[in-house]
CSV table of C-alpha atoms and ligand atoms in Angstrom, one decimal:
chain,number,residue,atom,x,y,z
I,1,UNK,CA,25.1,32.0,-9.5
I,2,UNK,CA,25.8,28.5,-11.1
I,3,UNK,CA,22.5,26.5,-11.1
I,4,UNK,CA,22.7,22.4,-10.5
I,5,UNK,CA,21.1,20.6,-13.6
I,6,UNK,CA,18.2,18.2,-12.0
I,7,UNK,CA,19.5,15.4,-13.1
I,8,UNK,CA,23.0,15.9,-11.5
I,9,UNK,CA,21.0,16.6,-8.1
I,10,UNK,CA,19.2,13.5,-8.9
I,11,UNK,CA,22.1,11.5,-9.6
I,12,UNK,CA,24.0,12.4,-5.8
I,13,UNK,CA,19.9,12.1,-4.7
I,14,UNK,CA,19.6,8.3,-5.7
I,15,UNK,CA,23.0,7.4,-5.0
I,16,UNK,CA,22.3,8.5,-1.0
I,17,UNK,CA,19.8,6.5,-1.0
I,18,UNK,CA,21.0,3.7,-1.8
I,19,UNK,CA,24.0,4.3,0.8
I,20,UNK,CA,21.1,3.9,3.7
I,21,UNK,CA,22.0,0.8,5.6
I,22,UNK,CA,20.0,-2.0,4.9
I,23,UNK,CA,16.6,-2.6,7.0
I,24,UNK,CA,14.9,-5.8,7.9
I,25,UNK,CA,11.8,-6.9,5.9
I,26,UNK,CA,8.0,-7.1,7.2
I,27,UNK,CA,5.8,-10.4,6.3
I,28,UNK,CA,2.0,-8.9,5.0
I,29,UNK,CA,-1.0,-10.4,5.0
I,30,UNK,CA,-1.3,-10.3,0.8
I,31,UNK,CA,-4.8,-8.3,1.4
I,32,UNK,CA,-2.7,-5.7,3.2
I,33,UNK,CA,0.6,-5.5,0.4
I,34,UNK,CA,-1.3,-3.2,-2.4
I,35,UNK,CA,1.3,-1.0,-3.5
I,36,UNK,CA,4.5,-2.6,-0.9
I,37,UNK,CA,7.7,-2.9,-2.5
I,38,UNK,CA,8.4,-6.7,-2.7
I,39,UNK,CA,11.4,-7.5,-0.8
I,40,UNK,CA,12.4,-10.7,-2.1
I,41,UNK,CA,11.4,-12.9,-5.2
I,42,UNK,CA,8.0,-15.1,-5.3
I,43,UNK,CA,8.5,-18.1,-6.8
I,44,UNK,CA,5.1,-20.4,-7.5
I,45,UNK,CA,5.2,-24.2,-6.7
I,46,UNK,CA,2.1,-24.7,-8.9
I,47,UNK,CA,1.4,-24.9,-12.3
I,48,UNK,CA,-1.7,-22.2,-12.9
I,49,UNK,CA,-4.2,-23.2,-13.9
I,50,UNK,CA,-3.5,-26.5,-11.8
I,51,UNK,CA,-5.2,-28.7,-14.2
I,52,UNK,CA,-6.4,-28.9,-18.2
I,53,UNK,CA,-9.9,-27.2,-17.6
I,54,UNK,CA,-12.8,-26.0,-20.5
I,55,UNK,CA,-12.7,-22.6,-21.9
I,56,UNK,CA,-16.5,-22.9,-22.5
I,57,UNK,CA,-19.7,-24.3,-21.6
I,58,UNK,CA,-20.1,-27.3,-24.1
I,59,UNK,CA,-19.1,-31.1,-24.3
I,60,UNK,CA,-15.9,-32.7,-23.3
I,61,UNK,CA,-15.0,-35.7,-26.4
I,62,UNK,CA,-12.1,-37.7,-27.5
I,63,UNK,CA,-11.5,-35.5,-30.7
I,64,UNK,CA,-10.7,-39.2,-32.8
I,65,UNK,CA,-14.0,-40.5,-31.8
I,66,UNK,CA,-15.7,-38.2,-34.4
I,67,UNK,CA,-14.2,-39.8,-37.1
I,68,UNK,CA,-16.4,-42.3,-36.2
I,69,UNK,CA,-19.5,-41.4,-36.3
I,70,UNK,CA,-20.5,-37.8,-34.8
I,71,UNK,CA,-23.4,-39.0,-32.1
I,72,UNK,CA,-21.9,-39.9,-28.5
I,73,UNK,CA,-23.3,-40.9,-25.3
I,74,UNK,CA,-23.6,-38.4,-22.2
I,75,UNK,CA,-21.1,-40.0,-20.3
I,76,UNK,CA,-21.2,-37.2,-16.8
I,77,UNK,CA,-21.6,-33.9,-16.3
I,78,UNK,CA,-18.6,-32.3,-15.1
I,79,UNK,CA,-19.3,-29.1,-13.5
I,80,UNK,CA,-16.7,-26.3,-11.5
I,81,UNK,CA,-15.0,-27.2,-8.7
I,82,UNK,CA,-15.8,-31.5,-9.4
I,83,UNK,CA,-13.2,-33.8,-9.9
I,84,UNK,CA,-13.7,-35.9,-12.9
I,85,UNK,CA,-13.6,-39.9,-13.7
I,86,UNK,CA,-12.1,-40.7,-16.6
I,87,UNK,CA,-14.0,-40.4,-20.2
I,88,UNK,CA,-14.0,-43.7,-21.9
I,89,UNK,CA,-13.7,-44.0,-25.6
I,90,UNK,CA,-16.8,-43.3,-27.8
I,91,UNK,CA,-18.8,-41.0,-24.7
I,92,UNK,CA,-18.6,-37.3,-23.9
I,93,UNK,CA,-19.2,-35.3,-21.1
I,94,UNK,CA,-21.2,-32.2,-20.3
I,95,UNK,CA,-19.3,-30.0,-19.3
I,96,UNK,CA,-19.1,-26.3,-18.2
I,97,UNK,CA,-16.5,-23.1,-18.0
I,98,UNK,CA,-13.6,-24.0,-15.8
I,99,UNK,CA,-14.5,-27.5,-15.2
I,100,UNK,CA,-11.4,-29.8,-15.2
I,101,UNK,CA,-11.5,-31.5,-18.3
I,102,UNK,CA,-11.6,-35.7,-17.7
I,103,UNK,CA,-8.6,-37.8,-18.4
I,104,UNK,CA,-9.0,-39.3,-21.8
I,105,UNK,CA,-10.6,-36.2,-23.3
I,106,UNK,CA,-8.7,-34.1,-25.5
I,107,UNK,CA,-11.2,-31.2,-26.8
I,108,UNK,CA,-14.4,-29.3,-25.5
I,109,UNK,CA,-16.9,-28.6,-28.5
I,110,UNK,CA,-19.3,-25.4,-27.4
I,111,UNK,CA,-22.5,-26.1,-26.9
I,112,UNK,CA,-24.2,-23.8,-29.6
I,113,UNK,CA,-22.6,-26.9,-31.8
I,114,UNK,CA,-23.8,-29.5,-30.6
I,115,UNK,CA,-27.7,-30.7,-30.6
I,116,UNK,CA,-29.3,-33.4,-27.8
I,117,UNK,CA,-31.4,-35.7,-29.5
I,118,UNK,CA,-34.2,-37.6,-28.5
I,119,UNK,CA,-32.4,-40.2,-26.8
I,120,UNK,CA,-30.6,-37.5,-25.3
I,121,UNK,CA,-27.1,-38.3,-27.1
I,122,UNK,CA,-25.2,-35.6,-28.3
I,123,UNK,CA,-25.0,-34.7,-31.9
I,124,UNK,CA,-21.7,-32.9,-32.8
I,125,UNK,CA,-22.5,-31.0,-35.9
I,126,UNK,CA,-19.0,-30.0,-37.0
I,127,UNK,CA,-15.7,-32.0,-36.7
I,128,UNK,CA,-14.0,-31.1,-33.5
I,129,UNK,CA,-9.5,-30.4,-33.4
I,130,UNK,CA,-7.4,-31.9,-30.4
I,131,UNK,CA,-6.7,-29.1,-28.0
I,132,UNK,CA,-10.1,-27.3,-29.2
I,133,UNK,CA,-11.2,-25.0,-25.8
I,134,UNK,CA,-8.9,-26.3,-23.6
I,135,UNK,CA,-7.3,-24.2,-21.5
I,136,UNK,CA,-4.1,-26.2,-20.9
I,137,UNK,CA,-2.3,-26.9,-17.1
I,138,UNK,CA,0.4,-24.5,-16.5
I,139,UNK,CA,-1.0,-22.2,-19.4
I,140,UNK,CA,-0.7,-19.0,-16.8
I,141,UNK,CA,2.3,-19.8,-15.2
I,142,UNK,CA,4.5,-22.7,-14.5
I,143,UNK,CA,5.8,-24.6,-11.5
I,144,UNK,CA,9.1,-22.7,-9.9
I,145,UNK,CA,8.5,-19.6,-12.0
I,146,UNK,CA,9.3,-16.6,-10.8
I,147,UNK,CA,6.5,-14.5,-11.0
I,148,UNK,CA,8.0,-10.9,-9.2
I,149,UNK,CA,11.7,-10.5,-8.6
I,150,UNK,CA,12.7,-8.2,-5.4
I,151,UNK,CA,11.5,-4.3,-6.1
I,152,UNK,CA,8.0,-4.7,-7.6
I,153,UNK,CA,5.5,-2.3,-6.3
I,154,UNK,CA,2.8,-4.2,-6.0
I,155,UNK,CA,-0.5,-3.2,-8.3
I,156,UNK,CA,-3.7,-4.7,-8.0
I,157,UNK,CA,-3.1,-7.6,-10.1
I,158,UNK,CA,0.1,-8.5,-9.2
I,159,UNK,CA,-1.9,-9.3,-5.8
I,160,UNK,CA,-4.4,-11.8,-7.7
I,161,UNK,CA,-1.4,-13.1,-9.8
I,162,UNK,CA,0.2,-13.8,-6.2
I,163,UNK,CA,-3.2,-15.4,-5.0
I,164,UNK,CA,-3.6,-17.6,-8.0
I,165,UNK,CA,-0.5,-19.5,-6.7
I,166,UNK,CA,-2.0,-20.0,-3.0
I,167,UNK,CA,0.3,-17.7,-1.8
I,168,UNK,CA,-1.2,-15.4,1.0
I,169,UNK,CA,1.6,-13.6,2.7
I,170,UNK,CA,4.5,-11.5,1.2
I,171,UNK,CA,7.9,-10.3,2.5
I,172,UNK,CA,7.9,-6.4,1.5
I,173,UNK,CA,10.3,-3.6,2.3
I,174,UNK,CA,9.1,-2.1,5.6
I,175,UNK,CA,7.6,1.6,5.6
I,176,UNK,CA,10.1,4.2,6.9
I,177,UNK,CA,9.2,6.6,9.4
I,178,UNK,CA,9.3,10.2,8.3
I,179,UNK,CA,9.5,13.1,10.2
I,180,UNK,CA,7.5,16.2,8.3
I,181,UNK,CA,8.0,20.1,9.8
I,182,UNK,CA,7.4,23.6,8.3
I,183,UNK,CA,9.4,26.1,8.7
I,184,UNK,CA,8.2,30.0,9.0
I,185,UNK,CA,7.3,32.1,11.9
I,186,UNK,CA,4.3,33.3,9.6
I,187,UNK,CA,2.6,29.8,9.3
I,188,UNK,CA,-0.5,28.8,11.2
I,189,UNK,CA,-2.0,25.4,11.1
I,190,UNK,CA,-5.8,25.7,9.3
I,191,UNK,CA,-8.3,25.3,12.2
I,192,UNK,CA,-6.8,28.2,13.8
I,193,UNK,CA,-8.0,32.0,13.4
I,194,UNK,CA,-6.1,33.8,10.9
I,195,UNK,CA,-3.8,36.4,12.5
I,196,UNK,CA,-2.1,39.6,10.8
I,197,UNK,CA,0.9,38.5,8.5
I,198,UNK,CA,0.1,34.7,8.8
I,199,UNK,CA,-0.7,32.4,6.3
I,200,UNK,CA,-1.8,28.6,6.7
I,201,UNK,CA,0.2,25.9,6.8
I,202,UNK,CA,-0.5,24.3,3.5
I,203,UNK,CA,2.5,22.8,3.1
I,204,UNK,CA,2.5,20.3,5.6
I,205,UNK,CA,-1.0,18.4,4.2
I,206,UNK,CA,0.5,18.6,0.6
I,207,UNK,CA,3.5,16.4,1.7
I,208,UNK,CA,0.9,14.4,4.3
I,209,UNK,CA,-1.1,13.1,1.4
I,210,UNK,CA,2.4,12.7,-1.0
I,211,UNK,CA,4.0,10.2,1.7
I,212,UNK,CA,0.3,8.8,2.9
I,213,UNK,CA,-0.1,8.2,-0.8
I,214,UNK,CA,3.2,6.0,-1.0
I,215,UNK,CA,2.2,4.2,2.1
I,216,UNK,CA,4.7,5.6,4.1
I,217,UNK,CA,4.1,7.1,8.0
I,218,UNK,CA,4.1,10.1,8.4
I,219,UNK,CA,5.3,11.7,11.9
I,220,UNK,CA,3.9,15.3,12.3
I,221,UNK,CA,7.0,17.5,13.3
I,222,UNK,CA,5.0,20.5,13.7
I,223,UNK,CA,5.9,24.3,12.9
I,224,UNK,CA,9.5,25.2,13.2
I,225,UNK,CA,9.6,28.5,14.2
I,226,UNK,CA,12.6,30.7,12.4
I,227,UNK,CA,14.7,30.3,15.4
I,228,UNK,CA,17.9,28.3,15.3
I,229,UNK,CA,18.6,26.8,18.9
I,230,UNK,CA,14.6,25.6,18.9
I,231,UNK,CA,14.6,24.3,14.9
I,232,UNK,CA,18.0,22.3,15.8
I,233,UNK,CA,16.4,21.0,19.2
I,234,UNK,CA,13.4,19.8,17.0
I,235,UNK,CA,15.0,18.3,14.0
I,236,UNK,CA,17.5,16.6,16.9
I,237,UNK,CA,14.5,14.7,18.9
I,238,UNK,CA,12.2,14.0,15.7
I,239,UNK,CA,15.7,12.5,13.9
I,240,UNK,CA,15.6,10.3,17.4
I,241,UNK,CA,12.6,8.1,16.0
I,242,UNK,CA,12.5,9.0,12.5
I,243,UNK,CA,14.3,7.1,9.7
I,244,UNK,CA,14.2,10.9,7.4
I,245,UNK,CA,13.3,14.3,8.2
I,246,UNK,CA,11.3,15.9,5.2
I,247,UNK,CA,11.0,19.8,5.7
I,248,UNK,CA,9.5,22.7,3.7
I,249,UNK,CA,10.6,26.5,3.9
I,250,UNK,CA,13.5,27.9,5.0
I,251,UNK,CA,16.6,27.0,2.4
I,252,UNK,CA,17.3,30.0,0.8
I,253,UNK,CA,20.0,31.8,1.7
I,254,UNK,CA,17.4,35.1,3.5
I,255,UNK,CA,18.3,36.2,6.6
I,256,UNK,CA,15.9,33.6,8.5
I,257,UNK,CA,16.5,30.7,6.6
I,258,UNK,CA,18.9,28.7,9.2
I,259,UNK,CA,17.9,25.0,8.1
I,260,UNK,CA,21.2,25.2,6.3
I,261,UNK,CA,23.8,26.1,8.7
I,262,UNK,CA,22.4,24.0,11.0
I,263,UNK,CA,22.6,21.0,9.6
I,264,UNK,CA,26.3,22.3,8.2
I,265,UNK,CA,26.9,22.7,11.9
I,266,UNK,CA,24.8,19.0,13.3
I,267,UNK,CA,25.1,16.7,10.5
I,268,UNK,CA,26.0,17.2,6.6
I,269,UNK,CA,24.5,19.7,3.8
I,270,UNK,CA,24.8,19.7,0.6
I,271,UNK,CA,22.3,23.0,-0.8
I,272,UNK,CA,21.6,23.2,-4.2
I,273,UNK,CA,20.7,26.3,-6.6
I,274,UNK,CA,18.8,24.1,-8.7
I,275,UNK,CA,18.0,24.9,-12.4
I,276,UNK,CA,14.2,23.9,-11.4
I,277,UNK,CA,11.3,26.0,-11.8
I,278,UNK,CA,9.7,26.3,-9.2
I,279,UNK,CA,11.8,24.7,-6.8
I,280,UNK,CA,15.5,26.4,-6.8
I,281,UNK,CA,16.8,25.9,-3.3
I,282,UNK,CA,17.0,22.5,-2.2
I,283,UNK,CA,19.0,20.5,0.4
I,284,UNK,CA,20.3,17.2,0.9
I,285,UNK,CA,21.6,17.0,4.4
I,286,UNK,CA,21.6,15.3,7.8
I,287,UNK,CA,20.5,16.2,11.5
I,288,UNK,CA,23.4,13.7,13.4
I,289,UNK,CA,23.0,10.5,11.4
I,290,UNK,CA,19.1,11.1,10.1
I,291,UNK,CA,18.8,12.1,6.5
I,292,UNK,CA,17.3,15.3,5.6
I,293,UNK,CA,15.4,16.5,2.4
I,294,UNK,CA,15.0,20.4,2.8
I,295,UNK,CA,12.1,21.6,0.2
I,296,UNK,CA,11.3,24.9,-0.5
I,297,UNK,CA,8.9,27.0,1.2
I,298,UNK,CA,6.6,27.7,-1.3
I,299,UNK,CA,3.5,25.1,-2.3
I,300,UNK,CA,4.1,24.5,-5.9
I,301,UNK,CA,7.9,23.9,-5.1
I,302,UNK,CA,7.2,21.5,-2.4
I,303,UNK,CA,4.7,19.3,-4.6
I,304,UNK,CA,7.1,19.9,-7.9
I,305,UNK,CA,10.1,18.9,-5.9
I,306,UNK,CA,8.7,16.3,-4.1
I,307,UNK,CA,8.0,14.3,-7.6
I,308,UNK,CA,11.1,14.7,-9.3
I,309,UNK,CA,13.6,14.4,-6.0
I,310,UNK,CA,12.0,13.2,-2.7
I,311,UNK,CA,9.9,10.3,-4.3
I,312,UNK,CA,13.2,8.9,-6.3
I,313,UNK,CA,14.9,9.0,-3.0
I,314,UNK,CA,11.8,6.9,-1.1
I,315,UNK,CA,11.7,4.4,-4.5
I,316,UNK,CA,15.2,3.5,-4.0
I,317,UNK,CA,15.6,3.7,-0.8
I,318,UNK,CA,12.9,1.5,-0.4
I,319,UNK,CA,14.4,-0.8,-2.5
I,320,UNK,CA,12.1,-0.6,-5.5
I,321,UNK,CA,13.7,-1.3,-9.0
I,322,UNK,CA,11.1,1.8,-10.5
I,323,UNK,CA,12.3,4.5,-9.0
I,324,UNK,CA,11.8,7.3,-11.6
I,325,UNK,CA,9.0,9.1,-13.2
I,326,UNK,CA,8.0,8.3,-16.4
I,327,UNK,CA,7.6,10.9,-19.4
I,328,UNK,CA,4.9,10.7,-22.3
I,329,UNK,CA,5.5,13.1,-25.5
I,330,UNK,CA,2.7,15.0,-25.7
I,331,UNK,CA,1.8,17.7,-28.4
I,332,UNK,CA,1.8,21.5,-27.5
I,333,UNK,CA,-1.9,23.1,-27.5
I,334,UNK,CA,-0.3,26.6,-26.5
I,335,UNK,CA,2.7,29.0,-27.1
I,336,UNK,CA,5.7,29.4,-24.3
I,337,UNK,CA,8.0,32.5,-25.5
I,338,UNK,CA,9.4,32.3,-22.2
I,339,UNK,CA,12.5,30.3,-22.0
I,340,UNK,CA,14.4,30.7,-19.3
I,341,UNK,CA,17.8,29.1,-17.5
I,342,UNK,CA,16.1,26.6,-15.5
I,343,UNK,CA,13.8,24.2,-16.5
I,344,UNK,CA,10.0,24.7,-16.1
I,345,UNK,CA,7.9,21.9,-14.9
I,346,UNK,CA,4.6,23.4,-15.8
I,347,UNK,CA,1.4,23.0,-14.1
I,348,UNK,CA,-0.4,21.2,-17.1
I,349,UNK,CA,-4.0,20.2,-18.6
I,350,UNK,CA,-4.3,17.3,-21.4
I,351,UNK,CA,-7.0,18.2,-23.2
I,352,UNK,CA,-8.5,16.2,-26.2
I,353,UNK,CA,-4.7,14.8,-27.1
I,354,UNK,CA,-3.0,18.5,-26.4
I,355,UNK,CA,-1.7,20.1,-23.6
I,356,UNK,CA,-2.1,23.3,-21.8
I,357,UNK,CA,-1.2,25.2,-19.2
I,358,UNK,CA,-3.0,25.0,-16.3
I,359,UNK,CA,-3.6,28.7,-14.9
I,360,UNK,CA,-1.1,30.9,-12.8
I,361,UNK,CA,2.5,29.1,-12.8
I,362,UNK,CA,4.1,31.1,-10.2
I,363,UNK,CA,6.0,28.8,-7.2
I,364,UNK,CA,3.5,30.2,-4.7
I,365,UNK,CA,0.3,29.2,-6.4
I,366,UNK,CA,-1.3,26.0,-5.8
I,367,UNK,CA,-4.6,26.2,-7.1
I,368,UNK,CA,-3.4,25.2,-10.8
I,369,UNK,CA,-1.8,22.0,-9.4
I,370,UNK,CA,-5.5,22.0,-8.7
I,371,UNK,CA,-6.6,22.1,-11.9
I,372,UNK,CA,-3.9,20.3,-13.8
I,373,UNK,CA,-3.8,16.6,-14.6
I,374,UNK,CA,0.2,16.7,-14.7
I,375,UNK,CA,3.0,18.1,-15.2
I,376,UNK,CA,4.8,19.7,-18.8
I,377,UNK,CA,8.3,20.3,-19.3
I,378,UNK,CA,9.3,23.3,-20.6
I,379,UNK,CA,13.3,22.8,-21.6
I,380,UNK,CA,15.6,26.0,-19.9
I,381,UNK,CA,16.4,27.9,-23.8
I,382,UNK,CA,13.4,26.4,-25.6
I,383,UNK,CA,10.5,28.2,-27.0
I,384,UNK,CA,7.7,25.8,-27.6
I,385,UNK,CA,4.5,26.4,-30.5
I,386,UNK,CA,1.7,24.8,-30.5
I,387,UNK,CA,2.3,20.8,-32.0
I,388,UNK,CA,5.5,20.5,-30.4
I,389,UNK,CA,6.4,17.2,-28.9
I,390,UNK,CA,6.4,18.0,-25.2
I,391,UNK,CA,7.8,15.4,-21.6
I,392,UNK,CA,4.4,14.8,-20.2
I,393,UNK,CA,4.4,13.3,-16.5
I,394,UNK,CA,0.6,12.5,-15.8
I,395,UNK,CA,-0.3,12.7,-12.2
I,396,UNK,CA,-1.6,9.2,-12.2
I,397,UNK,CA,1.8,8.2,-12.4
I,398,UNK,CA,3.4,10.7,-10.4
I,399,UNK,CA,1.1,10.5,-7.8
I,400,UNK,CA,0.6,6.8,-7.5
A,1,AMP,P1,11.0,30.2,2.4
A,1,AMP,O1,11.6,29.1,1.6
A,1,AMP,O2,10.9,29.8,3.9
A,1,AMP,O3,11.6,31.5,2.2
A,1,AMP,O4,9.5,30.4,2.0
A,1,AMP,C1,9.1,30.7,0.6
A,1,AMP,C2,7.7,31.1,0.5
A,1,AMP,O5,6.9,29.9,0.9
A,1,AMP,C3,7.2,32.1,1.5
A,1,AMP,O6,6.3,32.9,0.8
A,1,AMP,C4,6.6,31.4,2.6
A,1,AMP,O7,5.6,32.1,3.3
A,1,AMP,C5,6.0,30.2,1.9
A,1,AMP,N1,5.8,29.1,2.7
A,1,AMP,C6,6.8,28.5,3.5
A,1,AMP,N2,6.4,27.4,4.2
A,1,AMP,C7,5.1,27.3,3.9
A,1,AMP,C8,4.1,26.4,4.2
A,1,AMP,N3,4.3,25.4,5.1
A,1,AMP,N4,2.8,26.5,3.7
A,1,AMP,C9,2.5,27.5,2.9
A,1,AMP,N5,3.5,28.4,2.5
A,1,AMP,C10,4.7,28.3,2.9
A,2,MG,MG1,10.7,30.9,5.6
């Protein structure tokens, strides 16, 4: 059996994605674009901040009027939000945090330096620099600066970095529409009693929260039932109104695992042996012109596969210029004699700077996805002790 390296998967993954034809933008409300792939660049046609302002609560001065003698006159208080007259030579100004500072001032002298005196003129008790607390116009960004080319995926404080330009919409790649079913006579949606040789779909709320997670919606497909005439007739009407069909189960090459031939027979399929532990079968296909990702059946598979292969393929198709998972080296807390011909991705625990395994690793045990905080790669032919530089990939990154 000749296995597909992940990356060579990856590699025909990515570039099928990025075949999709193109789709029109949606225009967000900035409040609603936390964690949208920007569609086009934002520009800013303000300088931020949009005027000199003080860095501290204190006294606006000429710095030069110092030299000549270090008492001034309490010219006006200046306080947020007001919009100053202009100093004139030999006064100062109260004047607090963020407070545009007046034209003709130069420097801010904090107010633990500076003493009021009886006629309530202000005493500067050290010489004062030009520029001193200022926080300069433009310091943040500049007028026509591009602040996020196409393909960002928007954080947090790329949103307040937005809305510090007076910007309030953005153009963002629009959601697709993704079609999720199970495959497996034996499955049962939770809810329901248990029934002899059933099990509960787990499956299809591990891949609900992945695509919920990436803002994507999520079109329940149901249970396919290992039937070929009803699992084509499904696929068929969900690939109607669906921009991808996402399915778990039934890939291998057993008896009732028909997901393939269909789609050899309705669309395009390319199946992979993957050298991927857990996770070998795998298929890249189509149901008429709708693209299909076929995961394995069992949980850890579907979650493991999902990270490395079906979240590239969103990323990019989505248009985002991050479209891969990123890798810390981590240090080995435990001892793997077990290397194999495919490549483990490990169910993992950092703890205190090292990393362990996280409990049972077999493909059809969730639990220790559970109890891990990411995944661990274990290199096919590589035996790992304990200090050994390790590919981390935390699950706040995967799963964000
Ligand atoms: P398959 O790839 O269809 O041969 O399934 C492989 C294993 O995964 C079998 O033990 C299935 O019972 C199990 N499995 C398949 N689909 C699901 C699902 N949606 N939820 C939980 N387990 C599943
Ligand atoms: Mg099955």
């Amino acid at each position: 059996m000749i296995l597909t390296p992940v990356n060579e998967a990856l590699n025909q993954i990515l570039n099928h994605a990025s075949l999709q034809p193109a789709r029109p933008s949606l225009e967000l409300p900035l409040q609603q674009a936390l964690g949208h792939i920007l569609a086009s660049p934002i520009n800013t046609r303000i300088d931020v901040p949009p005027w000199d302002n003080s860095a501290m609560d204190g006294y606006a001065l000429r710095s030069a009027d110092l030299a000549a003698g270090a008492t001034l006159p309490i010219a006006q208080r200046i306080t947020a939000g007001l919009s100053p007259a202009p100093l004139s030579p030999g006064t100062c100004a109260r004047i607090f945090t963020g407070a545009p500072i007046p034209a003709g001032a130069d420097a801010v002298e904090m107010q633990e330096n500076v003493e009021i005196d009886a006629r309530g003129n202000a005493h500067f008790l050290q010489p004062v620099s030009s520029g001193q607390n200022v926080r300069p116009q433009g310091q943040d960004l500049h007028q026509g600066q591009t602040l996020f080319t196409g393909g960002r995926r928007l954080l947090p404080q790329d949103l307040g970095v937005i809305a510090s330009c007076g910007i309030d919409r953005v153009s963002v790649a629009q959601p697709l529409r993704i079609g999720v079913v199970s495959t497996g006579d034996e499955l049962l949606e939770p809810g329901s009693a248990l029934a002899p040789g059933k099990i509960y779909n787990s499956n299809r709320f591990t891949l609900f929260g992945l695509l919920t997670q990436l803002g994507q919606e999520v079109i329940d497909g149901g249970i396919l039932a290992d039937d070929p005439d009803l699992i084509r007739q499904q696929l068929q009407q969900l690939g109607n109104t669906c921009d991808l069909i996402i399915s778990s189960g039934g890939v291998s090459v057993g008896e009732a695992d028909y997901l393939g031939q269909i789609l050899r027979e309705n669309g395009q399929l390319t199946l992979w042996k993957l050298a991927i532990k857990p996770g070998k079968p795998f298929t890249l296909g189509q149901i008429d012109s709708t693209p299909v990702l076929g995961l394995p059946g069992n949980p850890a598979a579907v979650l493991v596969t999902f990270l490395l292969l079906v979240k590239p393929w969103l990323l990019r198709r989505l248009g985002a210029s991050d479209y891969l998972p990123t890798a810390l080296p981590m240090p080995a807390g435990f001892v793997w004699n077990k290397a194999g011909k495919r490549d483990e991705y490990a169910r993992a625990l950092l703890h205190q700077g090292r990393l362990q395994l996280s409990g049972h690793q077999s493909s059809g045990i969730l639990s220790s996805a559970s109890q891990a905080s990411g995944l661990v790669v274990l290199p096919a032919g590589v035996e790992v002790k304990p200090g050994d530089l390790l590919d981390y990939l935390p699950f706040t990154g995967l799963l964000s």
